PDB file of C-alpha atoms in Angstrom:
ATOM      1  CA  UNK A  26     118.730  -2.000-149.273  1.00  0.00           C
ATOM      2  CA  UNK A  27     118.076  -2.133-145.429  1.00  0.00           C
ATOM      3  CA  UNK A  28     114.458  -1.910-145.706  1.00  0.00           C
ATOM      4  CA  UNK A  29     114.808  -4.891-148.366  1.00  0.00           C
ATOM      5  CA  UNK A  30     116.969  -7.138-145.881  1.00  0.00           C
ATOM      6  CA  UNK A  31     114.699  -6.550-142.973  1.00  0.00           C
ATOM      7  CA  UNK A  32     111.305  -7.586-145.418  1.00  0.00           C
ATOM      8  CA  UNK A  33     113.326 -10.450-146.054  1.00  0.00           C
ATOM      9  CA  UNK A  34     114.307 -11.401-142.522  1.00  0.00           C
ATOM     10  CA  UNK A  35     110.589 -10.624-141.435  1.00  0.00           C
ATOM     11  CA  UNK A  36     109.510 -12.991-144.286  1.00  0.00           C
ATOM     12  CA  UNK A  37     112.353 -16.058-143.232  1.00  0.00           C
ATOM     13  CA  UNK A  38     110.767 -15.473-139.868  1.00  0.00           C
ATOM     14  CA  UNK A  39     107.265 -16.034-140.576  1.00  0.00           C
ATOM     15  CA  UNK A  40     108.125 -18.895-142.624  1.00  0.00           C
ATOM     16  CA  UNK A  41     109.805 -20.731-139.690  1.00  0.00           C
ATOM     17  CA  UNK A  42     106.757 -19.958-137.066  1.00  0.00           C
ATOM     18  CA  UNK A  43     104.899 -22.866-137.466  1.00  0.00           C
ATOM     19  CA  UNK A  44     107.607 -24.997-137.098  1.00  0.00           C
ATOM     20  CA  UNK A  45     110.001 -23.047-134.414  1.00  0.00           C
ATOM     21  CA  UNK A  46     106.715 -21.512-132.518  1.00  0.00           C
ATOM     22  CA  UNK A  47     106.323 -22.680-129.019  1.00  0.00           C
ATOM     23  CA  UNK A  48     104.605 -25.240-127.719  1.00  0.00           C
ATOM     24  CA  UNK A  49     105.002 -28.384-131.022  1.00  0.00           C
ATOM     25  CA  UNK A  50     101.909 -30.285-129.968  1.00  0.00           C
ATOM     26  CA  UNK A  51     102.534 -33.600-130.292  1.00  0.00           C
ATOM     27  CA  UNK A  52     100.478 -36.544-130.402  1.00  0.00           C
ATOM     28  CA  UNK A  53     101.285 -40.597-130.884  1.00  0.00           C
ATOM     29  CA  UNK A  54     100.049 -41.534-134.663  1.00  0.00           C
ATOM     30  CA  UNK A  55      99.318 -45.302-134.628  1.00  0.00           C
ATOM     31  CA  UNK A  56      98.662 -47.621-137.929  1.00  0.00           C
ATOM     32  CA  UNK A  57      95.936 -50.018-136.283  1.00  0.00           C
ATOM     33  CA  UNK A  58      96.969 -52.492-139.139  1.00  0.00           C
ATOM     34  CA  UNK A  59     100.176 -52.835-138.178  1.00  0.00           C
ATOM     35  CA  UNK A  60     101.386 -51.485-135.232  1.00  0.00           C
ATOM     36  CA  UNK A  61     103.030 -48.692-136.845  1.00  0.00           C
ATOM     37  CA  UNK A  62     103.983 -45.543-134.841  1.00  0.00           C
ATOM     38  CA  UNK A  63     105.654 -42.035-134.833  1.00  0.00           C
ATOM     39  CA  UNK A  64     105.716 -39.249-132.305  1.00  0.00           C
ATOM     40  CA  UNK A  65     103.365 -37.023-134.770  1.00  0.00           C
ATOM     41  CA  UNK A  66     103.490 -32.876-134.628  1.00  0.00           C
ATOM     42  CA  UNK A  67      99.876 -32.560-134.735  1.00  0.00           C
ATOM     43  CA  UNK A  68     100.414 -28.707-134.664  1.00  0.00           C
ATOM     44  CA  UNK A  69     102.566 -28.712-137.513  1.00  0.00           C
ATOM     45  CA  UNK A  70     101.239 -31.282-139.912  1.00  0.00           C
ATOM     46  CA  UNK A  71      97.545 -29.746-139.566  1.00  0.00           C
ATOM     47  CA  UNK A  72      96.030 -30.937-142.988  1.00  0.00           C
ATOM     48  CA  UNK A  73      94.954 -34.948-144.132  1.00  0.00           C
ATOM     49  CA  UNK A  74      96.601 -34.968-147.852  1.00  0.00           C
ATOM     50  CA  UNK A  75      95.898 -38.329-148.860  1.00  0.00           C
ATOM     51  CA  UNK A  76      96.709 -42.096-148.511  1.00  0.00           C
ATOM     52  CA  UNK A  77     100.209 -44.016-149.052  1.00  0.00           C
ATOM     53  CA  UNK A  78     100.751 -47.364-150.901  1.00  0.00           C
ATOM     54  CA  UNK A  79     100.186 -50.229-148.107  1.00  0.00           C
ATOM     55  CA  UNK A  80      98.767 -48.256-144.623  1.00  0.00           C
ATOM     56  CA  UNK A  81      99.119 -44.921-143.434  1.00  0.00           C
ATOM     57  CA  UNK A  82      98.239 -41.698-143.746  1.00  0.00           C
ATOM     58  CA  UNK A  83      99.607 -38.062-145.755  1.00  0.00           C
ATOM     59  CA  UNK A  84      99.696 -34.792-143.807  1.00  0.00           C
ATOM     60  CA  UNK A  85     100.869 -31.577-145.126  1.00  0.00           C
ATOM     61  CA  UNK A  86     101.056 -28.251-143.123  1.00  0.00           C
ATOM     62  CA  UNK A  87      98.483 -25.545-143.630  1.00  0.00           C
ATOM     63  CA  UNK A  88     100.240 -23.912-145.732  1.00  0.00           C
ATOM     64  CA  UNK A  89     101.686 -26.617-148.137  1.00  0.00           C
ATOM     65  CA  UNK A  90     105.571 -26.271-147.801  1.00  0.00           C
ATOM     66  CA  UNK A  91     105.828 -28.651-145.785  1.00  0.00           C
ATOM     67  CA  UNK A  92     104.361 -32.623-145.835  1.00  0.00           C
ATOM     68  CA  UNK A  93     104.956 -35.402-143.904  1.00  0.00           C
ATOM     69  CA  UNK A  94     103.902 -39.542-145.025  1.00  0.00           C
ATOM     70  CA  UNK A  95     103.791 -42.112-142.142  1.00  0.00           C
ATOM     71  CA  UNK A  96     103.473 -45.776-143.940  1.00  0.00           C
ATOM     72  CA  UNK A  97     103.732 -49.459-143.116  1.00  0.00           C
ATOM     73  CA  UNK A  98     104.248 -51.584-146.531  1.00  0.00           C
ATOM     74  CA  UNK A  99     104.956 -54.484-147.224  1.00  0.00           C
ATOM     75  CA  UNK A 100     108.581 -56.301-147.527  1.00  0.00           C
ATOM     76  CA  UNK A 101     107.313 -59.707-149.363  1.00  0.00           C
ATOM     77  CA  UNK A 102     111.165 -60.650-150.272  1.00  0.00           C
ATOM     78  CA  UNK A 103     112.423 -60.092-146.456  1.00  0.00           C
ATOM     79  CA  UNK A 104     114.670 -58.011-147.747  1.00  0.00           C
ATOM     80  CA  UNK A 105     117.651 -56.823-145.423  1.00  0.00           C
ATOM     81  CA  UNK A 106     117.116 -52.375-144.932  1.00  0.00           C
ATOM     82  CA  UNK A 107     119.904 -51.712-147.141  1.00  0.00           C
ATOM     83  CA  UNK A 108     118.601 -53.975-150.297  1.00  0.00           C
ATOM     84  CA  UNK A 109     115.771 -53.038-149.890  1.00  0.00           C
ATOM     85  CA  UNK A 110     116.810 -49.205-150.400  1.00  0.00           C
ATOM     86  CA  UNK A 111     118.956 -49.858-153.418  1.00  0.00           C
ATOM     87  CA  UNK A 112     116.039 -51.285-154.582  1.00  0.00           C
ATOM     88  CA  UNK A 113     114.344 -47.890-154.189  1.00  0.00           C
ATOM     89  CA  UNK A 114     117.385 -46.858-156.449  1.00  0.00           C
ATOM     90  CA  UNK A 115     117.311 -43.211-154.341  1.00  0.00           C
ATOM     91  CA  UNK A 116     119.356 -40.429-156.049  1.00  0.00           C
ATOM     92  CA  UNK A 117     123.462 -40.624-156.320  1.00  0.00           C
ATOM     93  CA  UNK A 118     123.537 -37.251-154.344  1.00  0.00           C
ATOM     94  CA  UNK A 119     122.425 -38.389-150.930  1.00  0.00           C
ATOM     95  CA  UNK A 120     123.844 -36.086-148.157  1.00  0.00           C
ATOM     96  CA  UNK A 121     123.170 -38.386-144.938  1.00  0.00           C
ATOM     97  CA  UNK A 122     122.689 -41.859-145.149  1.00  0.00           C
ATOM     98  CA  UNK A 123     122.657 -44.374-142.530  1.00  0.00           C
ATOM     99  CA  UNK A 124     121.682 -48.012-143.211  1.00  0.00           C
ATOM    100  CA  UNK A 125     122.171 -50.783-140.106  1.00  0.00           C
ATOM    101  CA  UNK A 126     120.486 -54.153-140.178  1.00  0.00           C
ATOM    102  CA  UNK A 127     117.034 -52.675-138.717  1.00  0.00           C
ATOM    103  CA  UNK A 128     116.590 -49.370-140.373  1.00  0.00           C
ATOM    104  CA  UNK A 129     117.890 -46.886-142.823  1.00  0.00           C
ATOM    105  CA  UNK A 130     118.014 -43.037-142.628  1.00  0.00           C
ATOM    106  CA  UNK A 131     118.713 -41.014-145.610  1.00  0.00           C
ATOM    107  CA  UNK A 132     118.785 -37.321-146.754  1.00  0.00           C
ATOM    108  CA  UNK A 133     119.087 -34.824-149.070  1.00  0.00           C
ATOM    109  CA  UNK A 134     117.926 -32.050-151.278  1.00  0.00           C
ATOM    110  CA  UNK A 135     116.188 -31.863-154.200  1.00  0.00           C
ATOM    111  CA  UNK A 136     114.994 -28.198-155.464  1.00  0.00           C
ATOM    112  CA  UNK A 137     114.358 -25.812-152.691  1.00  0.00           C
ATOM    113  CA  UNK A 138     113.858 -28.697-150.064  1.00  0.00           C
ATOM    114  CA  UNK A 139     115.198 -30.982-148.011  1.00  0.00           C
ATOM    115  CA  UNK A 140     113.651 -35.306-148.101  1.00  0.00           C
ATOM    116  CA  UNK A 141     114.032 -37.340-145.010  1.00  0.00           C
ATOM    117  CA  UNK A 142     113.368 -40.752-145.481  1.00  0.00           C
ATOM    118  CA  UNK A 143     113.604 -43.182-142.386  1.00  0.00           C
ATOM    119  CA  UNK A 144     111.872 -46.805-142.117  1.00  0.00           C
ATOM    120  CA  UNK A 145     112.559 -49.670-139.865  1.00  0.00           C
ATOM    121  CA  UNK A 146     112.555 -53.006-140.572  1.00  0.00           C
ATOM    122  CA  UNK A 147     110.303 -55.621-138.272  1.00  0.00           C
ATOM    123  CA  UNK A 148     109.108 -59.050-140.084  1.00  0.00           C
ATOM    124  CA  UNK A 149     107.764 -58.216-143.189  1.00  0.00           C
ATOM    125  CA  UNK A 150     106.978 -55.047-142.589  1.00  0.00           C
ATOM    126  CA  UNK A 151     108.551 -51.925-143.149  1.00  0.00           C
ATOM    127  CA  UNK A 152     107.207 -49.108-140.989  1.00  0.00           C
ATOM    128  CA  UNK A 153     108.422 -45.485-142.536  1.00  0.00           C
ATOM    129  CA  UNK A 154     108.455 -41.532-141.802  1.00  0.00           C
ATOM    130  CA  UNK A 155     109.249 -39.332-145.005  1.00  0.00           C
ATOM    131  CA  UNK A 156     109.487 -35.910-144.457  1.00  0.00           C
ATOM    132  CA  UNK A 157     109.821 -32.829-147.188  1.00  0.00           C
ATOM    133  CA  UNK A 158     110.214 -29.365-145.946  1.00  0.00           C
ATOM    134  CA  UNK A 159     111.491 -26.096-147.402  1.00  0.00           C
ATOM    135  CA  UNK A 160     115.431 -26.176-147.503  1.00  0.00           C
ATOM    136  CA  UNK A 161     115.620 -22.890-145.977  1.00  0.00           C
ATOM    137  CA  UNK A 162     113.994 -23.573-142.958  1.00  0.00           C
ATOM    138  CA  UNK A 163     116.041 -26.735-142.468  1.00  0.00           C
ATOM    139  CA  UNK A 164     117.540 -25.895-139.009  1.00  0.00           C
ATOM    140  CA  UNK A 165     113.848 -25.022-137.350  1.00  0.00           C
ATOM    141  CA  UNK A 166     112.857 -28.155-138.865  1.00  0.00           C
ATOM    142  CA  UNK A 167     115.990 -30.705-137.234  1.00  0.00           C
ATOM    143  CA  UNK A 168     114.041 -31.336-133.599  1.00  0.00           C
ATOM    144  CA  UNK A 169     110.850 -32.135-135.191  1.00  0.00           C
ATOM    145  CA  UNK A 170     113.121 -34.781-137.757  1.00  0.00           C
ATOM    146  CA  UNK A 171     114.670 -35.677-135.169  1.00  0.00           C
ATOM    147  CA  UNK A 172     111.774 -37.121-132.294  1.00  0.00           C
ATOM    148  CA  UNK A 173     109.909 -38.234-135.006  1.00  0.00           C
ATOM    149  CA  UNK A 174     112.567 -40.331-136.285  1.00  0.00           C
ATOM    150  CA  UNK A 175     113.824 -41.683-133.078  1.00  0.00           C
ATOM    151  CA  UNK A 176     109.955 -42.079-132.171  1.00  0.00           C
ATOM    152  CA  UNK A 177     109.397 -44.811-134.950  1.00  0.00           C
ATOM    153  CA  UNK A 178     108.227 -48.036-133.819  1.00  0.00           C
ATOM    154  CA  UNK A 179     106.391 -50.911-135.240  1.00  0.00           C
ATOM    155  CA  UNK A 180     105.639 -54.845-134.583  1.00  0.00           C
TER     156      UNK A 180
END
């Protein structure tokens, strides 16, 4: 049984490295289009996965447990941040939300990992993080959420 816990504390470890390893390189990730732009864990988010609705760009970590979507779309009705999240109609369960007249933040789980959602609101524009990463690795992961949250910026 000891052999068993330390295999598994050796494997939660290893799981956490990339994201709790020393130095985070990070490195400003700007939408030309429009302005958008995050504080960006190059060292983290190491692999292109695709493009978002409106501009941006997908990144997922090497190993896939972890993936990251910077976006700028479109907000054609000027809607206010919080209508334009219940339009999004996001699960009853949320476990953090915050909604103020320039941004929402909201969290939660769904299967083994955790969603962070944040966009701010500038014209009619909505400039966006969204974050999914394994649920078990969700205290490495809150400095990373964290600056690249409060990093967020658009025109």
């Amino acid at each position: 049984m000891k052999a068993m816990m330390v295999a598994l504390a050796l494997a939660l470890a290893a799981s956490t490295s990339t994201v709790s390893a020393q130095p985070v390189r990070w490195t400003k990730y700007t939408i030309p289009q429009t302005g958008t732009s995050v504080d960006f864990p190059s060292s983290i988010f190491t692999e292109e996965a695709g493009r978002p609705d409106g501009y941006g760009q997908r990144f997922r970590t090497a190993d896939g447990r972890a993936d990251l979507t910077i976006q700028a779309a479109p907000n054609p009705a000027n809607d206010s941040p919080a209508a334009f999240l219940a339009k999004k109609h996001p699960p009853s369960r949320i476990q953090y939300k915050r909604v103020t007249p320039s941004f929402f933040a909201v969290s939660s789980y769904k299967g083994d990992k955790v969603w962070y959602d944040r966009c701010n609101f500038s014209g009619r524009l909505v400039h966006c993080v969204l974050i999914n990463y394994p649920a078990e690795e969700e205290h490495a992961w809150n400095d990373v959420v964290t600056r690249m949250s409060l990093s967020l910026g658009g025109k």
